[in-house]
Amino acid sequence: MTLSPVQEKIINTPGNLIVRASAGTGKTHTMVNKIAKEINDNHTHKVVAAITFTIKAAQEIKDRLSVDITQHFIGTNNSFVIEEIIKPFMKDVYGSDYDIDMSTDYSREAKVETFQDAIDKIKNEGVLCSYTDNKKNFIFELAQEIVENSTACRLYLQAKFFKIYIDEYQDCDKSMHKLFMYLCDTLKIETFVIGDEKQSIYIWRGAYPDAFVSIWNKENFNKIFMGDNYRSCKQIQNYSNLLYDETQDLYSQTDDLSNIIWLSPTTTNWATEVLKYIDPNKKSALLRFSNDNARIGASELSTSGVEYIYIPQTPVAEITTDTAWLYSAIAKYIILEKYSAYDVISEIPVEGNETRKIVSNIKRMLSKIEQAIIDENAFCLAVDDLAVYLGYETRTDHLKKLYQTITDEKFHVAFEAEKYRHIAITFHSSKGLEFEQVIIFAEDYRLSDVSSLCNHYVAVTRAKSKLIIVKLSNHNANCFQTNLTKIFAKSGVSINDVLVQK
Amino acid sequence: MKFESITIKNFRNFEDIELNLSNKNIFFGLNDVGKTNFLYALRYVFDKDIRRLNFADSDFHNKQIEKPIEIIVTLDISDTANSDCQKLRAQLKGALQSKHNNVYIKLLAEYNKSELLALPILYWGGDLDNLQEMKQRGYLYEIDYVFNVIYIDSYVDLYSLFKKNVSQLIKNENDDDKVVLTNIQKAVDELNTHISSLSGIKEFEEKLTPEYQKFRDEGISVSIKSEIAVKGLYSNIIPYIKQDDDENLYPTAGEGRKKLLAYSIFDILADENAEKKITLFLIEEPENHLHKSIQIALSQILFTNNKYTYLFVTTHSPFILYEMDDVNLVRIYSDRKINGISTFYKVPENYEKARKLLNRCLSEAIFANKVLLVEGPSEHMLFSKVLSVVHPFYEVDGIYILPVDGVGFSMYFSILNKLEIFNVIKTDNDLRAVKGKGTYSVLGFSRCNNYIGKELLPTEQIQEKSVSAKRALYNANIKTLDKIRSEYSIFLSKVDLENDLDEVMHDRLSTLLGEASPVDYLQDSKHYHMVELIEKLTDADCRTIYNHYNFACLKEVAE
């Protein structure tokens, strides 16, 4: 894939840089190319840190980088501060009591109220946990304390990293923003942030899109806006650009309005109506706010003639400890035909001890797990054996979740969602994905606050060539219509200028 | 970053040795005391290619395999702005805390009787009692991402060095190169077409193939090609030398030239990694094959080029040390066990310009076992003559006579003492006029006190400056002076060289030189007249001098 002029400019702009990248503009592609170039140009011992919000995104960057990345850090924001700040330097600030092995557990059972409670939990149990208040971030608060109070930590970070790249910056909460700006402004580590405040769908758990905007106003950052959407057709771009003041100027009228269909059906005939405009040979997705609605929607669409597969949230996906990768790898090993022991091995996190990777042993243990599937107790014991062999710990409730995921076939589709042409999912799980055709429901977005607007923006921009908006007759859907009309009016545009009402 | 020290336990020659280090270190000592093994100790810690050889039982001191081999290197990293310190920090991570200013790198190897070898395990950190085990990736340890070792053998082979590194040294990556490389390939193909069209080649191929098939009938044919076509372009290029005023190419045949070219290649290799890694140069006896003048040139490069920031050299050649400065001199010697002793040497500021003068004698002296420090060239000539008669192999036995003129005794004497090299001082009983008072201070006595570090001799000024006054002063303190002779090996002249010699053999001198006053004659044109005397001294004369109280310093150093 070649680079557009603005992407070239981003790649060649040195120093601190913030990039606002609308949906579909080739964010990951640009960032990967920038990292590769800057690693190549660097002649010192220093390395980069590429920080993402999800393990999947980190893996994607690793897969796409063709340069040698063994010494570089590529991982999630939590693993960055845990591996590079907390584990190595907590003892430097809090004393040798904290020179211990640490694991993470963000589950509900492990949550605590105060900073001190969380510190005690590390000392007593070796567990890094989170606050009951999910808008506050213990891990980053602790990292901030350590960086500010440990000279060794500061010197280490400065000696190690020549640049930090942070993806999806709009999802950062206040504590993360504070730490990243400390690294940039006080430790003078060059920083690259990329994001889109329009896609802030995690405000409910503390994400703080203002942080992103505040960097846009900083003097020591270069700023570049990336607005050319390579995913969606012109009409869908128009629609999404009109949602925000910052992008409304990008609107330009189109003659053909057939890419966005506005339906006002009844609760009983909506599926039949929708299918009239869906091309069954192209990929499509029904995006809903709740899992229940996604499941029901799939079944109604299927009854009406096109099979939609509901992709559920799996029980193993709820596991958030650092053993999570193992449960999901075992599930894939058992459920997916082409997922072998070698794929399991490739998922072992880099921090693990190399000597524990004897292939034949892992193969033997995996086949033992597979054979034990008929007996839950034997199965759990076999999983535990492998976990211990790899240096991890299992928990009873997690083992239960794994067993449930494997034995209940309805979860299996979640492991190969890309296999199905038509799917129904929540829009939270659609982030980073794209579909030819997208079906959304007006009632999922009242458009009365930032969060709802962002949700709508993300859902709309998943569509490449067709967006179907289903507006039933209910209060939330009416709110949507009223607010959308108002928003468009700010640009002097009416709803009918950008879509076709049927 | 600064090298502080190293301890080696139970490794080869070394039972237990601790040495201070600096960033530039010179190791010297007799053959077979373990200089090479000392470099091996460093290489086991820093060089992955040596470390992967593991240890055999013979690597354990006296094969004591019950005890582990332990090597600990201490580095000072308190300079946080220094990029080499940063390279270390970036890998040490939490092993280094805010209060730490040193990094300890420890290698530990315990013998495994079933495997018949010992695997090295590496640890590091800022707290010697709580070091972290280094993570391993294949046979690479964390330390291998920080250090790059360039080991230069005394018999470095230019051509194999060049071939081994040619792909790193020569990179043809420009777009234009692609065209040229295609052209070269075409030319090579053409070359081979020409070669195979030669009648001699054809004939040979036709003979060879059936000969081969007699041994083994496999349906093959043998063809003769240029090596470049088979092994690629780089197999066939080697450095040649072209003189500026001569169009012909000459193979780099001379060993000296080859060696200098090899050093140039090592330079380039070090540059490749300079910003990513800390390069340590371990150089073994660089003097081999090199003429004195080239050794001195090499000395200049090693000690003044900042590329060689971290340098560990073993040598037997004083010429390699002519330019030394800011250097740690390490003498390895054997007494009850193999021991080492070191001292840091920096050319004093006032000698910056006379560095060679100072270093020349010092370089010679530190290779000696015993050193006789004398005032100047007259003493040097006379004593060399006497010793060569009485003790014809004195130089072979490591006795060196060092004239200190212009530099003074204390500079040499303090370095030799720190290196525990036995030295004898022979100095004059000087007096110096005190301005405006008409009295004389006892300079020779003060000098002795100074070297001893105690006021053993009286320092009251005296009223007269004559030969007899000096003798009187000497005789008045003869008991103390004799004690100083035996305890400190400092030999004060009664007066000076010529007068003391005159006392030994006045008549004989008069006869030999044909002068009534040989002292006046000798002191008149010192150098010239001493040469004359030495030519005339017989073996018997030399023995007389050797056995006399006035020249007991000779016996002291020779026996």
PDB file of N, CA, C and O in Angstrom, chain A residues 42-46 71 83-84 88-89 91-92 99 150-152 155-156 159-160 354, chain B residues 80 83 86-87 89-91 93-94 96-99 130 132 135-137 145 275-276:
ATOM      1  N   ASN A  42      17.285   5.455  13.296  1.00  0.00           N
ATOM      2  CA  ASN A  42      17.944   5.597  14.590  1.00  0.00           C
ATOM      3  C   ASN A  42      19.245   4.799  14.619  1.00  0.00           C
ATOM      4  O   ASN A  42      19.255   3.619  14.297  1.00  0.00           O
ATOM      5  N   HIS A  43      20.332   5.480  14.995  1.00  0.00           N
ATOM      6  CA  HIS A  43      21.605   4.775  15.035  1.00  0.00           C
ATOM      7  C   HIS A  43      22.112   4.568  16.453  1.00  0.00           C
ATOM      8  O   HIS A  43      23.222   4.124  16.661  1.00  0.00           O
ATOM      9  N   THR A  44      21.308   4.924  17.449  1.00  0.00           N
ATOM     10  CA  THR A  44      21.766   4.758  18.825  1.00  0.00           C
ATOM     11  C   THR A  44      21.244   3.446  19.395  1.00  0.00           C
ATOM     12  O   THR A  44      20.544   2.699  18.732  1.00  0.00           O
ATOM     13  N   HIS A  45      21.599   3.203  20.656  1.00  0.00           N
ATOM     14  CA  HIS A  45      21.133   1.978  21.316  1.00  0.00           C
ATOM     15  C   HIS A  45      19.668   2.077  21.706  1.00  0.00           C
ATOM     16  O   HIS A  45      19.064   1.105  22.098  1.00  0.00           O
ATOM     17  N   LYS A  46      19.097   3.292  21.614  1.00  0.00           N
ATOM     18  CA  LYS A  46      17.752   3.481  22.154  1.00  0.00           C
ATOM     19  C   LYS A  46      16.675   2.824  21.284  1.00  0.00           C
ATOM     20  O   LYS A  46      16.885   2.587  20.104  1.00  0.00           O
ATOM     21  N   GLN A  71      14.159  -5.748  20.633  1.00  0.00           N
ATOM     22  CA  GLN A  71      14.513  -4.929  21.789  1.00  0.00           C
ATOM     23  C   GLN A  71      13.493  -3.819  22.055  1.00  0.00           C
ATOM     24  O   GLN A  71      13.553  -3.139  23.062  1.00  0.00           O
ATOM     25  N   GLU A  83       5.500  -3.354  33.123  1.00  0.00           N
ATOM     26  CA  GLU A  83       6.798  -3.986  32.833  1.00  0.00           C
ATOM     27  C   GLU A  83       7.952  -2.991  32.884  1.00  0.00           C
ATOM     28  O   GLU A  83       9.071  -3.368  33.224  1.00  0.00           O
ATOM     29  N   GLU A  84       7.709  -1.742  32.499  1.00  0.00           N
ATOM     30  CA  GLU A  84       8.815  -0.793  32.393  1.00  0.00           C
ATOM     31  C   GLU A  84       8.952   0.119  33.615  1.00  0.00           C
ATOM     32  O   GLU A  84       9.994   0.718  33.817  1.00  0.00           O
ATOM     33  N   PRO A  88       9.937  -3.164  37.690  1.00  0.00           N
ATOM     34  CA  PRO A  88      11.359  -2.925  37.983  1.00  0.00           C
ATOM     35  C   PRO A  88      11.643  -1.879  39.066  1.00  0.00           C
ATOM     36  O   PRO A  88      12.630  -2.002  39.768  1.00  0.00           O
ATOM     37  N   PHE A  89      10.811  -0.848  39.213  1.00  0.00           N
ATOM     38  CA  PHE A  89      11.231   0.269  40.073  1.00  0.00           C
ATOM     39  C   PHE A  89      10.357   0.520  41.292  1.00  0.00           C
ATOM     40  O   PHE A  89      10.633   1.428  42.060  1.00  0.00           O
ATOM     41  N   LYS A  91      10.256  -1.170  43.941  1.00  0.00           N
ATOM     42  CA  LYS A  91      11.122  -1.386  45.098  1.00  0.00           C
ATOM     43  C   LYS A  91      12.025  -0.191  45.367  1.00  0.00           C
ATOM     44  O   LYS A  91      12.408   0.067  46.497  1.00  0.00           O
ATOM     45  N   ASP A  92      12.345   0.549  44.332  1.00  0.00           N
ATOM     46  CA  ASP A  92      13.235   1.697  44.493  1.00  0.00           C
ATOM     47  C   ASP A  92      12.555   2.803  45.305  1.00  0.00           C
ATOM     48  O   ASP A  92      13.217   3.570  45.995  1.00  0.00           O
ATOM     49  N   ASP A  99      10.037  -6.021  46.189  1.00  0.00           N
ATOM     50  CA  ASP A  99      10.894  -6.714  45.226  1.00  0.00           C
ATOM     51  C   ASP A  99      10.358  -8.131  45.084  1.00  0.00           C
ATOM     52  O   ASP A  99      10.960  -9.104  45.538  1.00  0.00           O
ATOM     53  N   SER A 150      11.565   8.067  41.646  1.00  0.00           N
ATOM     54  CA  SER A 150      12.722   7.202  41.435  1.00  0.00           C
ATOM     55  C   SER A 150      13.635   7.793  40.354  1.00  0.00           C
ATOM     56  O   SER A 150      13.292   7.829  39.176  1.00  0.00           O
ATOM     57  N   THR A 151      14.798   8.241  40.785  1.00  0.00           N
ATOM     58  CA  THR A 151      15.779   8.752  39.823  1.00  0.00           C
ATOM     59  C   THR A 151      16.175   7.649  38.850  1.00  0.00           C
ATOM     60  O   THR A 151      16.305   7.873  37.652  1.00  0.00           O
ATOM     61  N   ALA A 152      16.371   6.447  39.394  1.00  0.00           N
ATOM     62  CA  ALA A 152      16.799   5.329  38.548  1.00  0.00           C
ATOM     63  C   ALA A 152      15.777   5.068  37.450  1.00  0.00           C
ATOM     64  O   ALA A 152      16.130   4.806  36.308  1.00  0.00           O
ATOM     65  N   LEU A 155      15.993   7.856  34.823  1.00  0.00           N
ATOM     66  CA  LEU A 155      17.192   7.691  33.996  1.00  0.00           C
ATOM     67  C   LEU A 155      17.045   6.501  33.065  1.00  0.00           C
ATOM     68  O   LEU A 155      17.485   6.525  31.916  1.00  0.00           O
ATOM     69  N   TYR A 156      16.397   5.453  33.568  1.00  0.00           N
ATOM     70  CA  TYR A 156      16.180   4.262  32.739  1.00  0.00           C
ATOM     71  C   TYR A 156      15.324   4.598  31.517  1.00  0.00           C
ATOM     72  O   TYR A 156      15.679   4.289  30.386  1.00  0.00           O
ATOM     73  N   ALA A 159      17.188   6.647  29.123  1.00  0.00           N
ATOM     74  CA  ALA A 159      18.282   5.927  28.478  1.00  0.00           C
ATOM     75  C   ALA A 159      17.751   4.915  27.481  1.00  0.00           C
ATOM     76  O   ALA A 159      18.426   4.541  26.534  1.00  0.00           O
ATOM     77  N   LYS A 160      16.520   4.463  27.704  1.00  0.00           N
ATOM     78  CA  LYS A 160      16.016   3.361  26.883  1.00  0.00           C
ATOM     79  C   LYS A 160      15.226   3.815  25.653  1.00  0.00           C
ATOM     80  O   LYS A 160      15.383   3.256  24.580  1.00  0.00           O
ATOM     81  N   GLU A 354      12.165 -18.165  28.127  1.00  0.00           N
ATOM     82  CA  GLU A 354      12.355 -18.914  26.890  1.00  0.00           C
ATOM     83  C   GLU A 354      12.481 -20.431  27.115  1.00  0.00           C
ATOM     84  O   GLU A 354      12.006 -21.213  26.327  1.00  0.00           O
TER      85      GLU A 354
ATOM     86  N   THR B  80      25.621  10.247  34.645  1.00  0.00           N
ATOM     87  CA  THR B  80      24.351   9.897  33.993  1.00  0.00           C
ATOM     88  C   THR B  80      24.227  10.472  32.586  1.00  0.00           C
ATOM     89  O   THR B  80      23.422  10.011  31.802  1.00  0.00           O
ATOM     90  N   SER B  83      26.856   8.526  27.458  1.00  0.00           N
ATOM     91  CA  SER B  83      25.973   7.655  26.666  1.00  0.00           C
ATOM     92  C   SER B  83      26.265   6.177  26.932  1.00  0.00           C
ATOM     93  O   SER B  83      25.375   5.347  26.820  1.00  0.00           O
ATOM     94  N   GLN B  86      24.271   5.223  29.808  1.00  0.00           N
ATOM     95  CA  GLN B  86      22.868   5.077  29.406  1.00  0.00           C
ATOM     96  C   GLN B  86      22.617   3.742  28.716  1.00  0.00           C
ATOM     97  O   GLN B  86      21.586   3.116  28.918  1.00  0.00           O
ATOM     98  N   LYS B  87      23.592   3.299  27.931  1.00  0.00           N
ATOM     99  CA  LYS B  87      23.438   2.008  27.264  1.00  0.00           C
ATOM    100  C   LYS B  87      23.282   0.902  28.309  1.00  0.00           C
ATOM    101  O   LYS B  87      22.483  -0.013  28.146  1.00  0.00           O
ATOM    102  N   ARG B  89      22.235   1.326  31.532  1.00  0.00           N
ATOM    103  CA  ARG B  89      20.971   1.526  32.247  1.00  0.00           C
ATOM    104  C   ARG B  89      19.784   0.968  31.486  1.00  0.00           C
ATOM    105  O   ARG B  89      18.877   0.376  32.038  1.00  0.00           O
ATOM    106  N   ALA B  90      19.799   1.207  30.168  1.00  0.00           N
ATOM    107  CA  ALA B  90      18.669   0.791  29.346  1.00  0.00           C
ATOM    108  C   ALA B  90      18.464  -0.718  29.414  1.00  0.00           C
ATOM    109  O   ALA B  90      17.354  -1.198  29.288  1.00  0.00           O
ATOM    110  N   GLN B  91      19.540  -1.482  29.638  1.00  0.00           N
ATOM    111  CA  GLN B  91      19.377  -2.933  29.761  1.00  0.00           C
ATOM    112  C   GLN B  91      19.221  -3.382  31.206  1.00  0.00           C
ATOM    113  O   GLN B  91      18.570  -4.371  31.487  1.00  0.00           O
ATOM    114  N   LYS B  93      17.653  -1.954  33.673  1.00  0.00           N
ATOM    115  CA  LYS B  93      16.287  -1.741  34.136  1.00  0.00           C
ATOM    116  C   LYS B  93      16.258  -1.664  35.662  1.00  0.00           C
ATOM    117  O   LYS B  93      17.038  -0.955  36.265  1.00  0.00           O
ATOM    118  N   GLY B  94      15.414  -2.455  36.320  1.00  0.00           N
ATOM    119  CA  GLY B  94      15.239  -2.365  37.775  1.00  0.00           C
ATOM    120  C   GLY B  94      16.381  -2.951  38.578  1.00  0.00           C
ATOM    121  O   GLY B  94      16.375  -2.874  39.805  1.00  0.00           O
ATOM    122  N   LEU B  96      19.071  -1.755  38.759  1.00  0.00           N
ATOM    123  CA  LEU B  96      19.824  -0.589  39.189  1.00  0.00           C
ATOM    124  C   LEU B  96      18.872   0.365  39.897  1.00  0.00           C
ATOM    125  O   LEU B  96      17.895   0.802  39.308  1.00  0.00           O
ATOM    126  N   GLN B  97      19.147   0.662  41.157  1.00  0.00           N
ATOM    127  CA  GLN B  97      18.261   1.566  41.881  1.00  0.00           C
ATOM    128  C   GLN B  97      18.896   2.953  41.998  1.00  0.00           C
ATOM    129  O   GLN B  97      20.057   3.148  41.676  1.00  0.00           O
ATOM    130  N   SER B  98      18.069   3.890  42.507  1.00  0.00           N
ATOM    131  CA  SER B  98      18.519   5.288  42.519  1.00  0.00           C
ATOM    132  C   SER B  98      19.816   5.484  43.296  1.00  0.00           C
ATOM    133  O   SER B  98      20.618   6.333  42.973  1.00  0.00           O
ATOM    134  N   LYS B  99      20.025   4.700  44.368  1.00  0.00           N
ATOM    135  CA  LYS B  99      21.207   4.917  45.200  1.00  0.00           C
ATOM    136  C   LYS B  99      22.481   4.293  44.624  1.00  0.00           C
ATOM    137  O   LYS B  99      23.568   4.482  45.155  1.00  0.00           O
ATOM    138  N   ASN B 130      22.836  -8.612  45.933  1.00  0.00           N
ATOM    139  CA  ASN B 130      21.508  -8.951  45.425  1.00  0.00           C
ATOM    140  C   ASN B 130      21.462  -8.697  43.916  1.00  0.00           C
ATOM    141  O   ASN B 130      20.726  -7.851  43.437  1.00  0.00           O
ATOM    142  N   GLN B 132      20.845  -9.542  39.883  1.00  0.00           N
ATOM    143  CA  GLN B 132      19.806 -10.227  39.109  1.00  0.00           C
ATOM    144  C   GLN B 132      20.432 -11.137  38.074  1.00  0.00           C
ATOM    145  O   GLN B 132      21.404 -10.767  37.421  1.00  0.00           O
ATOM    146  N   LYS B 135      18.769 -12.335  31.783  1.00  0.00           N
ATOM    147  CA  LYS B 135      17.902 -13.115  30.902  1.00  0.00           C
ATOM    148  C   LYS B 135      18.706 -13.557  29.690  1.00  0.00           C
ATOM    149  O   LYS B 135      19.598 -12.868  29.229  1.00  0.00           O
ATOM    150  N   GLN B 136      18.330 -14.723  29.199  1.00  0.00           N
ATOM    151  CA  GLN B 136      19.043 -15.306  28.075  1.00  0.00           C
ATOM    152  C   GLN B 136      18.107 -15.479  26.905  1.00  0.00           C
ATOM    153  O   GLN B 136      16.947 -15.805  27.081  1.00  0.00           O
ATOM    154  N   ARG B 137      18.613 -15.251  25.734  1.00  0.00           N
ATOM    155  CA  ARG B 137      17.831 -15.469  24.515  1.00  0.00           C
ATOM    156  C   ARG B 137      18.763 -16.215  23.587  1.00  0.00           C
ATOM    157  O   ARG B 137      19.721 -15.655  23.088  1.00  0.00           O
ATOM    158  N   TYR B 145      23.735  -7.223  24.404  1.00  0.00           N
ATOM    159  CA  TYR B 145      23.095  -6.119  23.695  1.00  0.00           C
ATOM    160  C   TYR B 145      23.777  -4.790  24.037  1.00  0.00           C
ATOM    161  O   TYR B 145      23.475  -3.764  23.457  1.00  0.00           O
ATOM    162  N   GLU B 275      27.435   3.750  18.167  1.00  0.00           N
ATOM    163  CA  GLU B 275      26.374   4.403  18.928  1.00  0.00           C
ATOM    164  C   GLU B 275      25.413   3.414  19.577  1.00  0.00           C
ATOM    165  O   GLU B 275      24.665   3.771  20.463  1.00  0.00           O
ATOM    166  N   LYS B 276      25.423   2.193  19.108  1.00  0.00           N
ATOM    167  CA  LYS B 276      24.500   1.213  19.670  1.00  0.00           C
ATOM    168  C   LYS B 276      25.109   0.458  20.836  1.00  0.00           C
ATOM    169  O   LYS B 276      24.430   0.069  21.762  1.00  0.00           O
TER     170      LYS B 276
END
